[in-house]
Tab-separated table of C-alpha atoms and ligand atoms in Angstrom:
chain	number	residue	atom	x	y	z
Z	1	UNK	CA	-32.671	2.235	-28.858
Z	2	UNK	CA	-29.994	1.146	-26.123
Z	3	UNK	CA	-26.625	3.968	-25.346
Z	4	UNK	CA	-23.886	2.103	-25.388
Z	5	UNK	CA	-21.444	4.038	-23.608
Z	6	UNK	CA	-23.922	5.865	-21.018
Z	7	UNK	CA	-22.441	6.746	-17.653
Z	8	UNK	CA	-24.266	9.044	-16.622
Z	9	UNK	CA	-27.571	9.157	-14.773
Z	10	UNK	CA	-30.836	11.294	-15.256
Z	11	UNK	CA	-28.913	13.243	-12.489
Z	12	UNK	CA	-25.994	13.648	-14.032
Z	13	UNK	CA	-24.161	11.728	-11.492
Z	14	UNK	CA	-21.397	9.657	-12.830
Z	15	UNK	CA	-22.186	5.994	-11.606
Z	16	UNK	CA	-20.037	2.921	-12.256
Z	17	UNK	CA	-18.421	3.411	-15.713
Z	18	UNK	CA	-16.568	0.199	-17.620
Z	19	UNK	CA	-13.918	-0.909	-16.615
Z	20	UNK	CA	-12.333	-4.376	-16.481
Z	21	UNK	CA	-10.574	-6.639	-13.303
Z	22	UNK	CA	-8.027	-9.803	-14.073
Z	23	UNK	CA	-5.900	-10.048	-10.741
Z	24	UNK	CA	-3.637	-13.228	-11.687
Z	25	UNK	CA	-2.352	-13.098	-8.268
Z	26	UNK	CA	-2.682	-16.949	-7.058
Z	27	UNK	CA	-2.659	-16.673	-2.511
Z	28	UNK	CA	-2.302	-19.760	-0.502
Z	29	UNK	CA	-3.084	-17.882	3.017
Z	30	UNK	CA	-3.070	-19.652	6.716
Z	31	UNK	CA	-0.712	-20.735	9.005
Z	32	UNK	CA	0.360	-24.211	6.605
Z	33	UNK	CA	0.575	-21.657	3.476
Z	34	UNK	CA	4.387	-22.244	2.438
Z	35	UNK	CA	3.320	-26.176	2.251
Z	36	UNK	CA	2.655	-24.867	-1.669
Z	37	UNK	CA	5.873	-22.960	-2.450
Z	38	UNK	CA	7.590	-26.358	-3.590
Z	39	UNK	CA	3.906	-26.548	-5.637
Z	40	UNK	CA	4.284	-23.811	-7.283
Z	41	UNK	CA	8.181	-23.336	-7.548
Z	42	UNK	CA	7.788	-26.301	-9.856
Z	43	UNK	CA	6.271	-23.883	-13.048
Z	44	UNK	CA	9.515	-21.680	-12.837
Z	45	UNK	CA	13.323	-22.170	-13.800
Z	46	UNK	CA	15.767	-23.907	-12.184
Z	47	UNK	CA	17.774	-19.801	-11.080
Z	48	UNK	CA	15.948	-18.397	-8.684
Z	49	UNK	CA	16.550	-14.934	-6.485
Z	50	UNK	CA	16.104	-14.923	-3.267
Z	51	UNK	CA	15.586	-10.956	-2.146
Z	52	UNK	CA	15.026	-10.148	1.538
Z	53	UNK	CA	15.759	-7.636	3.952
Z	54	UNK	CA	17.908	-6.592	6.696
Z	55	UNK	CA	17.818	-10.308	8.544
Z	56	UNK	CA	14.615	-9.987	10.637
Z	57	UNK	CA	14.009	-13.868	8.275
Z	58	UNK	CA	17.051	-15.071	9.480
Z	59	UNK	CA	16.101	-14.679	12.937
Z	60	UNK	CA	12.029	-15.103	12.879
Z	61	UNK	CA	13.019	-18.857	11.182
Z	62	UNK	CA	11.553	-18.039	7.636
Z	63	UNK	CA	15.088	-18.063	5.681
Z	64	UNK	CA	15.747	-21.630	6.667
Z	65	UNK	CA	12.716	-22.712	5.594
Z	66	UNK	CA	12.130	-21.433	1.944
Z	67	UNK	CA	16.174	-22.540	1.728
Z	68	UNK	CA	15.268	-26.067	2.361
Z	69	UNK	CA	12.295	-25.953	0.049
Z	70	UNK	CA	13.993	-24.336	-2.638
Z	71	UNK	CA	17.051	-26.965	-2.130
Z	72	UNK	CA	14.823	-29.420	-2.369
Z	73	UNK	CA	13.355	-28.115	-5.759
Z	74	UNK	CA	16.955	-28.541	-7.144
Z	75	UNK	CA	16.912	-24.650	-7.464
Z	76	UNK	CA	19.905	-22.462	-7.428
Z	77	UNK	CA	19.999	-19.922	-4.905
Z	78	UNK	CA	20.959	-16.564	-5.667
Z	79	UNK	CA	21.089	-14.700	-2.461
Z	80	UNK	CA	20.153	-10.357	-2.892
Z	81	UNK	CA	19.557	-9.290	0.404
Z	82	UNK	CA	19.732	-5.883	2.071
Z	83	UNK	CA	16.532	-4.962	0.484
Z	84	UNK	CA	15.992	-1.176	3.226
Z	85	UNK	CA	13.024	-0.301	4.139
Z	86	UNK	CA	12.102	2.063	0.922
Z	87	UNK	CA	14.375	0.746	-0.980
Z	88	UNK	CA	16.524	2.805	-3.733
Z	89	UNK	CA	17.366	3.364	-7.070
Z	90	UNK	CA	21.254	2.837	-6.174
Z	91	UNK	CA	19.496	-0.868	-5.104
Z	92	UNK	CA	17.319	-1.822	-7.356
Z	93	UNK	CA	20.432	-1.524	-10.290
Z	94	UNK	CA	22.478	-3.474	-7.817
Z	95	UNK	CA	19.136	-6.082	-7.926
Z	96	UNK	CA	19.192	-5.862	-11.553
Z	97	UNK	CA	22.561	-6.930	-12.243
Z	98	UNK	CA	22.403	-9.511	-9.958
Z	99	UNK	CA	19.711	-11.163	-12.373
Z	100	UNK	CA	20.907	-10.244	-15.696
Z	101	UNK	CA	24.499	-11.823	-14.309
Z	102	UNK	CA	22.485	-15.205	-12.838
Z	103	UNK	CA	19.663	-15.535	-15.959
Z	104	UNK	CA	16.762	-15.680	-13.416
Z	105	UNK	CA	14.388	-18.001	-14.112
Z	106	UNK	CA	11.208	-15.936	-10.524
Z	107	UNK	CA	12.030	-13.507	-8.069
Z	108	UNK	CA	11.371	-14.478	-5.231
Z	109	UNK	CA	10.356	-11.631	-2.302
Z	110	UNK	CA	10.298	-12.509	1.659
Z	111	UNK	CA	9.550	-10.376	3.412
Z	112	UNK	CA	7.430	-6.883	3.190
Z	113	UNK	CA	6.666	-4.514	0.593
Z	114	UNK	CA	9.695	-2.948	0.615
Z	115	UNK	CA	11.289	-6.425	-1.004
Z	116	UNK	CA	7.919	-7.410	-3.205
Z	117	UNK	CA	8.290	-3.682	-4.576
Z	118	UNK	CA	11.815	-4.032	-5.397
Z	119	UNK	CA	11.438	-7.481	-6.822
Z	120	UNK	CA	9.037	-6.036	-9.158
Z	121	UNK	CA	10.766	-3.052	-10.371
Z	122	UNK	CA	13.954	-5.615	-10.833
Z	123	UNK	CA	11.074	-7.667	-12.867
Z	124	UNK	CA	10.574	-5.367	-15.416
Z	125	UNK	CA	14.159	-4.076	-15.571
Z	126	UNK	CA	15.985	-6.668	-15.984
Z	127	UNK	CA	15.653	-6.977	-19.880
Z	128	UNK	CA	14.287	-3.404	-20.126
Z	129	UNK	CA	17.254	-1.165	-22.066
Z	130	UNK	CA	16.624	2.187	-20.574
Z	131	UNK	CA	17.514	3.077	-17.504
Z	132	UNK	CA	14.106	1.640	-15.073
Z	133	UNK	CA	14.515	5.579	-12.913
Z	134	UNK	CA	13.493	7.579	-15.661
Z	135	UNK	CA	11.482	5.051	-17.511
Z	136	UNK	CA	9.014	3.819	-14.978
Z	137	UNK	CA	9.373	6.278	-12.751
Z	138	UNK	CA	10.210	9.963	-13.919
Z	139	UNK	CA	7.528	9.095	-17.681
Z	140	UNK	CA	5.255	6.803	-15.789
Z	141	UNK	CA	5.889	4.368	-19.245
Z	142	UNK	CA	4.751	0.940	-19.305
Z	143	UNK	CA	7.423	-2.161	-19.367
Z	144	UNK	CA	7.583	-3.251	-23.228
Z	145	UNK	CA	10.187	-6.291	-22.441
Z	146	UNK	CA	9.896	-9.657	-21.442
Z	147	UNK	CA	8.891	-9.664	-17.055
Z	148	UNK	CA	11.412	-12.388	-15.490
Z	149	UNK	CA	7.450	-13.095	-12.893
Z	150	UNK	CA	7.841	-12.907	-9.107
Z	151	UNK	CA	6.377	-14.830	-5.937
Z	152	UNK	CA	6.405	-13.938	-2.909
Z	153	UNK	CA	6.234	-14.542	0.581
Z	154	UNK	CA	4.887	-12.259	3.111
Z	155	UNK	CA	6.565	-11.367	6.587
Z	156	UNK	CA	5.169	-7.726	7.470
Z	157	UNK	CA	1.118	-6.379	6.517
Z	158	UNK	CA	-0.430	-3.479	4.958
Z	159	UNK	CA	1.019	-2.677	1.724
Z	160	UNK	CA	-1.013	-4.725	-0.041
Z	161	UNK	CA	1.797	-5.532	-2.711
Z	162	UNK	CA	1.467	-9.021	-1.961
Z	163	UNK	CA	-1.305	-8.837	-4.323
Z	164	UNK	CA	-1.150	-5.459	-6.768
Z	165	UNK	CA	0.967	-4.372	-9.187
Z	166	UNK	CA	2.701	-1.370	-7.477
Z	167	UNK	CA	6.267	-0.408	-7.171
Z	168	UNK	CA	7.700	2.547	-4.860
Z	169	UNK	CA	11.088	3.491	-5.548
Z	170	UNK	CA	13.182	5.322	-3.859
Z	171	UNK	CA	15.382	8.402	-5.468
Z	172	UNK	CA	17.603	10.026	-2.196
Z	173	UNK	CA	19.183	12.701	-4.652
Z	174	UNK	CA	16.352	13.567	-6.123
Z	175	UNK	CA	14.223	13.666	-2.940
Z	176	UNK	CA	11.951	11.395	-4.736
Z	177	UNK	CA	9.881	8.832	-4.111
Z	178	UNK	CA	7.876	6.954	-6.486
Z	179	UNK	CA	5.293	4.361	-7.058
Z	180	UNK	CA	4.611	3.391	-10.415
Z	181	UNK	CA	0.985	1.309	-10.188
Z	182	UNK	CA	1.926	-1.579	-13.418
Z	183	UNK	CA	-0.294	-3.664	-14.469
Z	184	UNK	CA	-1.624	-7.577	-13.905
Z	185	UNK	CA	1.269	-8.546	-16.146
Z	186	UNK	CA	3.408	-7.653	-13.022
Z	187	UNK	CA	2.116	-8.311	-9.966
Z	188	UNK	CA	3.463	-11.831	-8.023
Z	189	UNK	CA	2.464	-14.637	-9.899
Z	190	UNK	CA	1.795	-16.463	-6.545
Z	191	UNK	CA	1.712	-15.448	-2.594
Z	192	UNK	CA	2.331	-16.495	0.549
Z	193	UNK	CA	0.409	-15.592	3.686
Z	194	UNK	CA	1.144	-16.855	7.146
Z	195	UNK	CA	-0.305	-14.653	9.293
Z	196	UNK	CA	2.082	-17.064	12.158
Z	197	UNK	CA	4.748	-14.959	10.132
Z	198	UNK	CA	4.164	-11.779	11.352
Z	199	UNK	CA	3.838	-12.592	14.690
Z	200	UNK	CA	7.870	-11.229	15.226
Z	201	UNK	CA	7.021	-8.411	13.682
Z	202	UNK	CA	7.833	-5.676	16.453
Z	203	UNK	CA	4.542	-3.237	17.667
Z	204	UNK	CA	5.642	0.121	15.198
Z	205	UNK	CA	5.755	-1.811	12.468
Z	206	UNK	CA	2.617	-3.561	12.488
Z	207	UNK	CA	0.583	-1.089	13.614
Z	208	UNK	CA	2.659	1.140	10.765
Z	209	UNK	CA	0.629	-1.640	8.461
Z	210	UNK	CA	-2.648	-1.194	9.817
Z	211	UNK	CA	-2.831	2.386	9.173
Z	212	UNK	CA	-1.040	2.086	5.974
Z	213	UNK	CA	-4.230	-0.848	5.016
Z	214	UNK	CA	-6.642	0.992	6.113
Z	215	UNK	CA	-5.902	4.428	4.613
Z	216	UNK	CA	-5.387	3.030	1.592
Z	217	UNK	CA	-9.339	2.002	2.756
Z	218	UNK	CA	-9.413	5.326	3.171
Z	219	UNK	CA	-8.016	6.370	-0.048
Z	220	UNK	CA	-9.898	4.683	-2.059
Z	221	UNK	CA	-13.299	5.671	-0.088
Z	222	UNK	CA	-13.437	9.203	-0.055
Z	223	UNK	CA	-14.184	9.567	-3.588
Z	224	UNK	CA	-17.250	10.593	-5.472
Z	225	UNK	CA	-20.405	10.923	-4.587
Z	226	UNK	CA	-22.020	8.128	-6.160
Z	227	UNK	CA	-23.957	4.621	-4.317
Z	228	UNK	CA	-21.199	1.957	-5.204
Z	229	UNK	CA	-20.567	-1.126	-4.032
Z	230	UNK	CA	-17.011	-0.644	-3.940
Z	231	UNK	CA	-17.653	1.791	-0.446
Z	232	UNK	CA	-20.208	-0.717	1.185
Z	233	UNK	CA	-16.954	-3.904	0.798
Z	234	UNK	CA	-14.622	-0.618	1.743
Z	235	UNK	CA	-16.904	-0.046	5.380
Z	236	UNK	CA	-16.304	-4.296	6.047
Z	237	UNK	CA	-13.184	-3.710	5.363
Z	238	UNK	CA	-12.542	-0.585	7.953
Z	239	UNK	CA	-14.380	-2.707	10.344
Z	240	UNK	CA	-12.145	-5.549	10.231
Z	241	UNK	CA	-9.349	-3.463	10.284
Z	242	UNK	CA	-10.650	-1.980	13.224
Z	243	UNK	CA	-12.076	-4.265	15.199
Z	244	UNK	CA	-8.625	-6.925	14.994
Z	245	UNK	CA	-6.000	-3.896	15.265
Z	246	UNK	CA	-7.542	-3.905	18.649
Z	247	UNK	CA	-7.413	-7.088	19.451
Z	248	UNK	CA	-4.268	-7.581	18.043
Z	249	UNK	CA	-2.784	-4.539	20.176
Z	250	UNK	CA	-3.581	-5.584	24.139
Z	251	UNK	CA	-2.938	-9.594	21.733
Z	252	UNK	CA	-0.239	-9.793	19.936
Z	253	UNK	CA	-0.372	-12.925	19.466
Z	254	UNK	CA	-3.877	-13.426	18.485
Z	255	UNK	CA	-3.354	-15.453	14.916
Z	256	UNK	CA	-7.717	-15.001	14.772
Z	257	UNK	CA	-7.669	-11.047	15.146
Z	258	UNK	CA	-3.617	-11.338	12.957
Z	259	UNK	CA	-5.550	-13.475	10.015
Z	260	UNK	CA	-7.646	-10.526	9.268
Z	261	UNK	CA	-5.518	-7.897	9.211
Z	262	UNK	CA	-3.311	-10.050	6.945
Z	263	UNK	CA	-6.716	-10.648	4.742
Z	264	UNK	CA	-8.334	-6.838	5.286
Z	265	UNK	CA	-4.964	-5.451	4.600
Z	266	UNK	CA	-4.663	-7.600	1.167
Z	267	UNK	CA	-7.639	-6.491	-0.344
Z	268	UNK	CA	-7.470	-2.998	0.552
Z	269	UNK	CA	-5.889	-2.830	-2.661
Z	270	UNK	CA	-5.570	-6.049	-4.667
Z	271	UNK	CA	-8.058	-2.973	-7.088
Z	272	UNK	CA	-11.016	-3.913	-5.902
Z	273	UNK	CA	-12.292	-1.371	-4.086
Z	274	UNK	CA	-10.993	1.187	-6.207
Z	275	UNK	CA	-13.223	-0.007	-9.155
Z	276	UNK	CA	-16.294	2.317	-10.539
Z	277	UNK	CA	-14.155	4.704	-8.351
Z	278	UNK	CA	-12.157	7.820	-9.112
Z	279	UNK	CA	-9.422	7.484	-5.976
Z	280	UNK	CA	-8.003	9.752	-4.074
Z	281	UNK	CA	-4.386	9.036	-2.686
Z	282	UNK	CA	-3.922	12.005	-1.724
Z	283	UNK	CA	-2.447	11.320	2.229
Z	284	UNK	CA	-0.117	9.078	-0.391
Z	285	UNK	CA	1.611	11.899	-2.155
Z	286	UNK	CA	1.994	14.648	0.938
Z	287	UNK	CA	3.070	11.089	3.028
Z	288	UNK	CA	5.880	10.018	-0.351
Z	289	UNK	CA	7.330	13.207	0.299
Z	290	UNK	CA	7.512	13.218	4.348
Z	291	UNK	CA	9.061	9.463	3.040
Z	292	UNK	CA	11.335	11.300	0.820
Z	293	UNK	CA	12.751	13.942	2.831
Z	294	UNK	CA	12.761	11.811	6.026
Z	295	UNK	CA	13.103	7.955	4.974
Z	296	UNK	CA	10.452	7.211	8.027
Z	297	UNK	CA	8.263	4.091	8.301
Z	298	UNK	CA	5.636	4.634	5.596
Z	299	UNK	CA	3.020	3.835	7.235
Z	300	UNK	CA	3.274	6.021	10.269
Z	301	UNK	CA	3.864	9.049	6.786
Z	302	UNK	CA	0.388	8.405	6.487
Z	303	UNK	CA	-0.478	8.476	9.577
Z	304	UNK	CA	1.258	12.199	10.756
Z	305	UNK	CA	-0.290	13.846	7.396
Z	306	UNK	CA	-3.663	12.783	7.503
Z	307	UNK	CA	-6.113	14.209	10.174
Z	308	UNK	CA	-4.880	17.932	8.689
Z	309	UNK	CA	-5.273	16.341	5.031
Z	310	UNK	CA	-9.375	15.482	6.153
Z	311	UNK	CA	-10.498	17.821	8.058
Z	312	UNK	CA	-8.971	20.574	5.364
Z	313	UNK	CA	-11.521	18.805	3.034
Z	314	UNK	CA	-14.516	17.272	4.552
Z	315	UNK	CA	-15.920	20.066	4.178
Z	316	UNK	CA	-15.888	19.422	0.361
Z	317	UNK	CA	-17.047	15.550	0.954
Z	318	UNK	CA	-19.383	16.251	3.413
Z	319	UNK	CA	-21.953	13.223	2.771
Z	320	UNK	CA	-19.311	10.676	2.513
Z	321	UNK	CA	-17.639	11.681	5.470
Z	322	UNK	CA	-21.064	11.545	7.974
Z	323	UNK	CA	-21.268	8.128	5.635
Z	324	UNK	CA	-18.300	7.672	7.618
Z	325	UNK	CA	-18.927	8.582	10.759
Z	326	UNK	CA	-22.250	7.064	11.158
Z	327	UNK	CA	-20.743	2.882	8.974
Z	328	UNK	CA	-17.550	3.560	10.234
Z	329	UNK	CA	-17.923	4.325	13.623
Z	330	UNK	CA	-20.696	4.172	15.085
Z	331	UNK	CA	-21.186	8.013	15.494
Z	332	UNK	CA	-25.495	8.613	16.535
Z	333	UNK	CA	-26.263	11.177	14.115
Z	334	UNK	CA	-29.540	11.995	16.300
Z	335	UNK	CA	-29.890	15.981	16.872
Z	336	UNK	CA	-26.476	16.395	15.068
Z	337	UNK	CA	-25.813	18.548	12.073
Z	338	UNK	CA	-24.204	16.838	8.853
Z	339	UNK	CA	-21.096	18.514	10.425
Z	340	UNK	CA	-21.192	17.369	13.749
Z	341	UNK	CA	-21.410	13.652	12.441
Z	342	UNK	CA	-18.274	14.648	10.087
Z	343	UNK	CA	-16.641	15.432	12.749
Z	344	UNK	CA	-17.168	13.064	15.488
Z	345	UNK	CA	-16.393	10.482	12.734
Z	346	UNK	CA	-12.802	11.631	12.716
Z	347	UNK	CA	-12.504	12.597	16.284
Z	348	UNK	CA	-12.947	8.723	16.979
Z	349	UNK	CA	-10.839	7.921	14.494
Z	350	UNK	CA	-7.798	10.171	16.520
Z	351	UNK	CA	-8.574	8.230	19.015
Z	352	UNK	CA	-8.599	5.443	18.126
Z	353	UNK	CA	-4.667	6.634	16.448
Z	354	UNK	CA	-3.874	7.459	19.280
Z	355	UNK	CA	-4.981	4.082	21.042
Z	356	UNK	CA	-2.372	2.198	18.255
Z	357	UNK	CA	0.377	4.632	19.139
Z	358	UNK	CA	0.574	5.643	15.607
Z	359	UNK	CA	2.843	9.182	14.917
Z	360	UNK	CA	0.842	12.099	14.852
Z	361	UNK	CA	3.018	14.765	13.477
Z	362	UNK	CA	6.227	14.246	11.463
Z	363	UNK	CA	8.858	16.310	13.258
Z	364	UNK	CA	8.409	12.809	15.268
Z	365	UNK	CA	10.055	11.206	11.748
Z	366	UNK	CA	12.717	12.812	11.698
Z	367	UNK	CA	10.673	16.227	9.655
Z	368	UNK	CA	11.870	19.872	10.224
Z	369	UNK	CA	10.060	23.619	9.113
Z	370	UNK	CA	13.081	24.386	6.941
Z	371	UNK	CA	11.837	21.357	5.199
Z	372	UNK	CA	8.402	22.240	4.648
Z	373	UNK	CA	9.189	24.677	0.496
Z	374	UNK	CA	10.299	21.453	-0.540
Z	375	UNK	CA	7.800	18.369	1.352
Z	376	UNK	CA	5.482	20.828	-0.833
Z	377	UNK	CA	7.853	20.607	-3.624
Z	378	UNK	CA	7.663	16.855	-3.945
Z	379	UNK	CA	4.014	16.190	-2.802
Z	380	UNK	CA	2.352	15.716	-6.190
Z	381	UNK	CA	-0.561	17.133	-6.563
Z	382	UNK	CA	-3.818	14.383	-7.378
Z	383	UNK	CA	-7.220	15.627	-8.307
Z	384	UNK	CA	-9.285	12.011	-7.957
Z	385	UNK	CA	-10.093	13.551	-4.709
Z	386	UNK	CA	-13.343	16.522	-3.063
Z	387	UNK	CA	-10.248	19.003	-3.733
Z	388	UNK	CA	-7.604	19.553	-5.787
Z	389	UNK	CA	-5.537	20.713	-3.926
Z	390	UNK	CA	-3.307	23.907	-4.089
Z	391	UNK	CA	0.710	24.590	-2.804
Z	392	UNK	CA	-0.965	27.092	0.166
Z	393	UNK	CA	-3.339	23.702	1.481
Z	394	UNK	CA	-0.217	21.600	1.028
Z	395	UNK	CA	1.801	24.120	3.295
Z	396	UNK	CA	-1.067	24.451	5.845
Z	397	UNK	CA	-1.629	20.366	6.027
Z	398	UNK	CA	2.518	20.318	6.208
Z	399	UNK	CA	2.824	22.721	8.857
Z	400	UNK	CA	-0.211	21.660	10.970
Z	401	UNK	CA	1.393	18.036	10.762
Z	402	UNK	CA	4.713	19.866	12.888
E	501	NZQ	O1	14.167	-6.205	6.698
E	501	NZQ	P1	13.864	-6.072	7.580
E	501	NZQ	O2	15.779	-6.715	8.548
E	501	NZQ	O3	13.390	-8.043	6.823
E	501	NZQ	O4	13.407	-5.886	8.778
E	501	NZQ	C1	11.869	-5.848	7.981
E	501	NZQ	C2	12.387	-4.332	7.991
E	501	NZQ	O5	12.962	-3.747	8.730
E	501	NZQ	C3	10.798	-5.580	9.492
E	501	NZQ	N1	10.233	-6.631	9.378
E	501	NZQ	C4	9.368	-7.424	8.612
E	501	NZQ	N2	8.770	-8.445	8.300
E	501	NZQ	C5	9.342	-8.841	9.497
E	501	NZQ	C6	9.683	-7.334	10.154
E	501	NZQ	N3	10.628	-7.582	11.196
E	501	NZQ	C7	10.326	-9.058	12.226
E	501	NZQ	N4	9.625	-9.611	11.344
E	501	NZQ	C8	8.713	-9.691	10.525
E	501	NZQ	N5	8.195	-10.805	9.869
E	501	NZQ	O6	9.972	-4.532	8.694
E	501	NZQ	C9	10.763	-3.472	7.998
E	501	NZQ	C10	9.559	-2.881	7.453
E	501	NZQ	O7	9.375	-3.593	5.984
E	501	NZQ	P2	8.862	-3.143	4.372
E	501	NZQ	O8	8.903	-3.822	3.929
E	501	NZQ	O9	9.717	-1.959	4.120
E	501	NZQ	O10	7.818	-2.420	5.536
E	501	NZQ	P3	6.359	-2.220	3.856
E	501	NZQ	O11	5.836	-3.776	4.198
E	501	NZQ	O12	5.150	-1.718	5.035
E	501	NZQ	O13	6.620	-1.765	2.372
E	501	NZQ	C11	6.920	-0.251	2.235
E	501	NZQ	C12	7.483	0.286	1.427
E	501	NZQ	O14	6.174	-0.520	0.405
E	501	NZQ	C13	5.658	0.870	-0.191
E	501	NZQ	C14	6.154	1.787	0.670
E	501	NZQ	O15	5.869	2.599	0.469
E	501	NZQ	C15	7.635	1.232	1.462
E	501	NZQ	O16	8.403	1.433	0.206
E	501	NZQ	N6	4.575	0.875	-0.744
E	501	NZQ	C16	3.901	-0.026	-1.577
E	501	NZQ	C17	2.842	0.091	-1.737
E	501	NZQ	C18	2.354	-1.583	-2.836
E	501	NZQ	N7	2.980	-1.802	-3.008
E	501	NZQ	O17	0.971	-0.812	-3.652
E	501	NZQ	C19	1.461	0.128	-1.806
E	501	NZQ	C20	2.138	1.538	-0.474
E	501	NZQ	O18	1.250	2.370	-0.377
E	501	NZQ	C21	3.300	1.304	-0.148
E	501	NZQ	O19	3.982	2.728	-1.026
E	502	ZN	ZN1	0.363	2.162	1.436
């Protein structure tokens, strides 16, 4: 007799369980991809809320190109600019007001993760009767209202927001930065990925995005002890990112490297490699606490806490850290203990992070010793990784990250 719903093998290991997979975001990739915006716009009504940040798209010309396409498509353009890095709850309320007053049919985000996350938060809030911060971010409820569609033109690589349902909002008054991973109904309906659009990124943003994407892969990879296809895909993505990051570092205009970074970052967090995994996400929880206090660049909050965190949990997931060292960092395992191999992997990772010029401590991001107790309070503890952290563990990590 076939036993349905069986998740464990004879040795009691957790195997790939039951899951569904759907990703409804249509991607247009490449240096001609903006040409497809016009076609996509035909699927939506006249009123388009054009969401962008602090003006980088005006300097690099993307704004003019998008406006031209919107006008040619006969759209009413409702401007919603000034989305700050790490979008705030106040800005969310403002965006909802604009959308309601103008009866918008499409939210078009032109920017990085901040603009796209913000667009998603607005999309689920326009027709929501409750306070969106309370409903989606504090109570973590799902939308039960009509969702206004989101489209995206990506200009900054890293978050994966272009092909996922994640939306992270910061509440400075409450010292909280919280992400809600919405289901596929909230994912962008389409995303335009032109690697050329990322060439104007300052180096700091480029490396921050690279590390963000790399860490998204780590967060999913460092969980479980089973043999899982997702981990093999993750290793390939990490190797591609490491390789392309070094090419882009010495030659920032290298289109091949920038396009591989863009493509890897999208696949790093579009739900595929999380399938069959419990997933960790503690680096993000630690980083988000730092972000809530300092408003620092997201990827750098992750790089600043990663090494102390991974060194702390390594003994609990030793075999995976050993595999990471060998398969991702090409550590030669001959005549070495498992600990030595795993350690060498983290040393190589640290060398790579230093080469990229990533921030390796939270002090540089504006954190101070007297913030540590608050940072501990602001850190959500999750249980999908190799160790459920205690408060003392969290304190140790922040102290070592200082
Ligand atoms: O605002 P503008 O002037 O556009 O400048 C931006 C901003 O200052 C600039 N920039 C973007 N594209 C550019 C450019 N500058 C020159 N040339 C370009 N082509 O870069 C700065 C950072 O942009 P931002 O959108 O804030 O960066 P990122 O994409 O890293 O997004 C960060 C936000 O996403 C959240 C983070 O927490 C943070 O709030 N995340 C979202 C996730 C998701 N949706 O799944 C997951 C991530 O882990 C992350 O938490
Ligand atoms: Zn991230």
